[in-house]
XYZ file of C-alpha atoms in Angstrom:
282
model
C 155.666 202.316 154.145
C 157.940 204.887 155.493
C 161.452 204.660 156.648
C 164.122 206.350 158.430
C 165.929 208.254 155.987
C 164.418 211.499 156.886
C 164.894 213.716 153.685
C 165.733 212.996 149.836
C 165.954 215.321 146.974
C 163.580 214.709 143.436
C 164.738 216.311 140.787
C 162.145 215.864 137.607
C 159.301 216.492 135.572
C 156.783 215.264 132.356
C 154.692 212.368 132.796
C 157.804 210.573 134.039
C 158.806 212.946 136.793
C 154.993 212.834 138.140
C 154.919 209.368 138.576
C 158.358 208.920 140.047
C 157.137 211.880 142.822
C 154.413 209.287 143.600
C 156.037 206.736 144.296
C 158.537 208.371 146.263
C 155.922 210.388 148.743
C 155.031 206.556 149.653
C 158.461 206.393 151.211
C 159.831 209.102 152.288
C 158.049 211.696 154.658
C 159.882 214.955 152.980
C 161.264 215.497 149.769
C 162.672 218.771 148.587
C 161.869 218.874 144.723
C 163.837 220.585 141.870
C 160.885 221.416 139.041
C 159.497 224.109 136.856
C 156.679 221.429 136.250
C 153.245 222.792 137.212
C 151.896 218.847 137.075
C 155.031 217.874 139.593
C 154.725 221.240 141.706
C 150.973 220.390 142.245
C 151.983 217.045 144.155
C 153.364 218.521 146.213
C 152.651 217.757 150.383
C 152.622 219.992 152.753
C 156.148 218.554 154.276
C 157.571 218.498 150.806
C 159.600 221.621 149.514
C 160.507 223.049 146.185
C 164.245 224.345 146.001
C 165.810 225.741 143.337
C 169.363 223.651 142.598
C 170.988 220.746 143.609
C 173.636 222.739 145.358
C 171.404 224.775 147.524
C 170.582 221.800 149.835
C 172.745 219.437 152.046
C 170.528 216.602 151.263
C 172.732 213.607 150.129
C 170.272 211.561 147.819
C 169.074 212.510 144.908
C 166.357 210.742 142.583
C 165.879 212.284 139.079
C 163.324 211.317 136.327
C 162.899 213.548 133.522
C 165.804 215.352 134.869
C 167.209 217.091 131.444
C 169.709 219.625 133.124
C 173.375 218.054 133.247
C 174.697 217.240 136.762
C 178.361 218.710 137.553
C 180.912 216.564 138.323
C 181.250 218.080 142.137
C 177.685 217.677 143.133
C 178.368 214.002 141.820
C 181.324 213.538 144.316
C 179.312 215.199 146.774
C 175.657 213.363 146.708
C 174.034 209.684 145.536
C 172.383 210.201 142.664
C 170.124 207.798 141.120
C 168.565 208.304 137.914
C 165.397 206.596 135.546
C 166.365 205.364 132.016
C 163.966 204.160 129.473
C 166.389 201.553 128.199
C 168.058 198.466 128.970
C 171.083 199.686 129.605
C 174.023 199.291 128.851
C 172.608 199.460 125.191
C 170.638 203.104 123.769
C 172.125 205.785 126.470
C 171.497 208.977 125.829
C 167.946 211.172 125.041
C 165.168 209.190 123.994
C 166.341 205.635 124.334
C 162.707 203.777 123.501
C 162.211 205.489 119.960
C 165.850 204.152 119.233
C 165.317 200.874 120.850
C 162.174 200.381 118.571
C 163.755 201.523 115.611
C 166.416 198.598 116.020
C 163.991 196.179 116.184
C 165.149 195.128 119.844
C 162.716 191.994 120.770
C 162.932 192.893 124.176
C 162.529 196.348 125.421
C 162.757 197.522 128.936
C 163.480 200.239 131.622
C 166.436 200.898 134.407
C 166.752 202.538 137.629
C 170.825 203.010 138.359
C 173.204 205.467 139.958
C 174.449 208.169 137.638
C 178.107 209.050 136.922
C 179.566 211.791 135.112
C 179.396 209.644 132.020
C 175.239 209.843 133.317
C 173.799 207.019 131.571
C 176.740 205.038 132.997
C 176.515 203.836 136.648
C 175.707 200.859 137.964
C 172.251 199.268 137.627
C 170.100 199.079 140.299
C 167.357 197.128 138.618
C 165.557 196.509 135.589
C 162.021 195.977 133.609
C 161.798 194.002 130.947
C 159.331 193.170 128.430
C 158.414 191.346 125.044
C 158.076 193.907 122.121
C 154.638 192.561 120.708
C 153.881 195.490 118.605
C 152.607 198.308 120.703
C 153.265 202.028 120.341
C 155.935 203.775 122.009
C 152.876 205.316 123.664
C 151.536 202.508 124.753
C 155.055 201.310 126.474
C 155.725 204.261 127.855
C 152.409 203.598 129.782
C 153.850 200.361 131.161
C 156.890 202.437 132.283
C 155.365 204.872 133.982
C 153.407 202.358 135.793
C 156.272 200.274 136.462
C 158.131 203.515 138.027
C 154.618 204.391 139.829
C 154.678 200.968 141.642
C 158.224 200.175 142.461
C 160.650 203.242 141.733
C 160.240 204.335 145.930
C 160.744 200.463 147.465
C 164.120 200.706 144.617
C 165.444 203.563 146.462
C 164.644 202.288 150.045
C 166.500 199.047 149.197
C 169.424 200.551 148.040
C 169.895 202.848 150.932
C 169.074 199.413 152.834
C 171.969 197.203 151.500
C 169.189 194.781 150.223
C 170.718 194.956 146.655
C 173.714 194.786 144.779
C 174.211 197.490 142.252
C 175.477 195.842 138.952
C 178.204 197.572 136.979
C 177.542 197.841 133.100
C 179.172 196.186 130.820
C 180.526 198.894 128.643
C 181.452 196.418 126.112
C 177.592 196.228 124.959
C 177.272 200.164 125.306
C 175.511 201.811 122.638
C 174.427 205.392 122.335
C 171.825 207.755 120.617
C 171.180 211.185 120.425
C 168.217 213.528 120.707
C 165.702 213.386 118.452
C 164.532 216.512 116.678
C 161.896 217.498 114.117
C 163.917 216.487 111.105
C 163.875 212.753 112.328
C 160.628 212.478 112.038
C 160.486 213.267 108.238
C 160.123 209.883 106.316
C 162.624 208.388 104.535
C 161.458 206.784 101.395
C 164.570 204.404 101.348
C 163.667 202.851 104.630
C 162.150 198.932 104.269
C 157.895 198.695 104.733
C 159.272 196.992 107.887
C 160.989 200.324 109.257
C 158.320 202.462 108.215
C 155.676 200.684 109.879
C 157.796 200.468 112.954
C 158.671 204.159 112.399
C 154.547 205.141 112.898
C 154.524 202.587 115.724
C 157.084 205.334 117.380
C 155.728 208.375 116.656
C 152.391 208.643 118.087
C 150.506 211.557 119.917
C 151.022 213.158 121.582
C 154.628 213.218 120.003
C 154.414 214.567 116.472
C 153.282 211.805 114.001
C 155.690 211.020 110.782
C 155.918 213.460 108.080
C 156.233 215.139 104.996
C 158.398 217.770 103.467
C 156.115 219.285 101.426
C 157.109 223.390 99.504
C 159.221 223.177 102.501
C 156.248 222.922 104.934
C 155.825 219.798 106.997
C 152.886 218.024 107.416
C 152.096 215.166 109.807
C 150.128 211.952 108.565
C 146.883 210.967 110.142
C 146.481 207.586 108.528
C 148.640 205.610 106.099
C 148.712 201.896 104.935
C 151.488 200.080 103.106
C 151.660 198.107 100.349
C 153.977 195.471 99.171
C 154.820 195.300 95.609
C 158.835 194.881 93.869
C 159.067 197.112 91.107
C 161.463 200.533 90.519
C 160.774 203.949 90.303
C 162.272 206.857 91.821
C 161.752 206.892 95.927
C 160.007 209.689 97.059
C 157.746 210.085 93.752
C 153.926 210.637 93.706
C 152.530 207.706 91.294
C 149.010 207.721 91.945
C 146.514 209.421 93.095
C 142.619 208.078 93.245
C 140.010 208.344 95.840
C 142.085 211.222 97.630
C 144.053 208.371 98.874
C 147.373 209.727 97.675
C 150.204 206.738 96.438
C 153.948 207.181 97.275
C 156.935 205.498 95.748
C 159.185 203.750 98.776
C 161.589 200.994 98.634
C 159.663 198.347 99.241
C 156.398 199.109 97.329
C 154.061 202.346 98.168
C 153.228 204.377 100.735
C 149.387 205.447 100.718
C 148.253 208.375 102.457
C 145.004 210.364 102.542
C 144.463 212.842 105.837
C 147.496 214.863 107.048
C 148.017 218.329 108.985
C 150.120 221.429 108.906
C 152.727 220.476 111.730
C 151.747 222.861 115.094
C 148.400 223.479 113.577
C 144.711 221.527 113.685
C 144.530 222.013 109.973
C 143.739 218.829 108.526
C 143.191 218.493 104.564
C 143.304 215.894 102.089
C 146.905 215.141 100.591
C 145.266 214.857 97.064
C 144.884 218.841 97.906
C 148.562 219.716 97.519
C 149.845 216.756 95.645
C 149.715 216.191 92.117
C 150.764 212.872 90.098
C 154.486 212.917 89.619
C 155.947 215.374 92.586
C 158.997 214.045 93.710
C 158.825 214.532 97.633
């Protein structure tokens, strides 16, 4: 279903940006694209065009998902710009809302597609997806996002421009907001509840680095873990037991049992029994 806004601009790229294109070449017969995404660039139609900035176009709307460059404040003034946030927003803007979302144990996660400000994360909703956490990865609900973006992200857009919705400011009142998540946060910490931790593998799933260990100062991901409940101290962190390869680790709430891990960056799997003896303190 086309329409009569002739050109837009899509600024984008990742698994995000590719389905956002998708839905948007249902719409709208030419779209200039900002990406150094091979996977994006290869979508590309032969009425579509690849530019190099925001600025070098007098297109007025702009769509961005996966967009990580920061907008400046006079291309704001000057253009629409409408942006994809894996959040429910107000609550978790900033860089990679889901993971924090999960992490708070938020019952209901969800998605929005609003119009960006200079505070980015800030405009005014233009609509949301919701759904009930019931345990899956953060793999498995980006999935649901992206196909979510795939099916409605383009008839969003062409609404909007339509007057057939409202935009809803935010209320900043509820705002919350994260920051970036590096390497470092995915190290375990042996302090954290059996509850977090679990939810903490839920999270980090491939093809995102898995959680880890800071072992000798190398970091290793874990390939398969179980927990196991039990109230007693010792020091966090410790090695108590090792049997079967399956390797046992002191945490708050009982003990963390591990057997396969990996060099982080490498295909090198090995047994944690390997490099761990009884009574390392991690």
């Amino acid at each position: 279903m086309k329409n009569n806004i002739t050109k837009i601009i899509f600024a984008g790229c990742g698994h995000g940006g590719i389905v956002a294109l998708k839905s948007l070449q249902e719409y709208f017969t030419y779209i200039e694209v900002i990406t150094d995404d091979l996977d994006v660039i290869a979508l590309l139609r032969v009425t579509d065009k690849q530019i190099d900035s925001l600025s070098s176009s007098l297109t007025n709307l702009v769509v961005c998902a996966g967009y990580k460059e920061i907008i400046k404040e006079n291309i704001l003034k000057e253009k629409t710009i409408i942006n994809t946030h894996p959040s429910l927003l107000p609550k978790y803007r900033g860089f990679h809302g889901l993971a924090w979302a999960m992490l708070n144990f938020e019952s209901e996660l969800g998605f929005t597609i609003h119009l960006m400000n200079k505070y980015i994360d800030d405009g005014d909703i233009l609509e949301q997806y919701k759904i009930k956490y019931k345990e899956e990865t953060s793999q498995e609900i980006m999935t649901l996002f992206d196909d979510y973006v795939r099916d409605n992200l383009g008839r969003v857009v062409v609404d909007y421009l339509s007057n057939r919705l409202i935009p809803l400011r935010q209320d900043k009142s509820k705002a919350t907001w994260v920051a970036k998540r590096n390497i470092d946060d995915c190290i375990i910490d042996f302090s954290k509840s059996n509850l977090y931790i679990e939810r903490f593998f839920k999270v980090l799933v491939l093809p995102y680095p898995l959680p880890m260990l800071k072992i000798e100062n190398i970091l290793y991901e874990i390939l398969d873990h179980k927990l196991i409940e039990i109230d007693y101290y010792t020091d966090l962190g410790r090695v108590v037991n090792i049997e079967d390869d399956d390797v046992y680790i002191k945490v708050k709430d009982g003990l963390l049992v591990i057997n396969n891990i990996r060099k982080y960056k490498t295909e090198e799997k090995i047994k944690a029994s390997e490099i761990m003896r009884i009574g390392k303190r991690l």
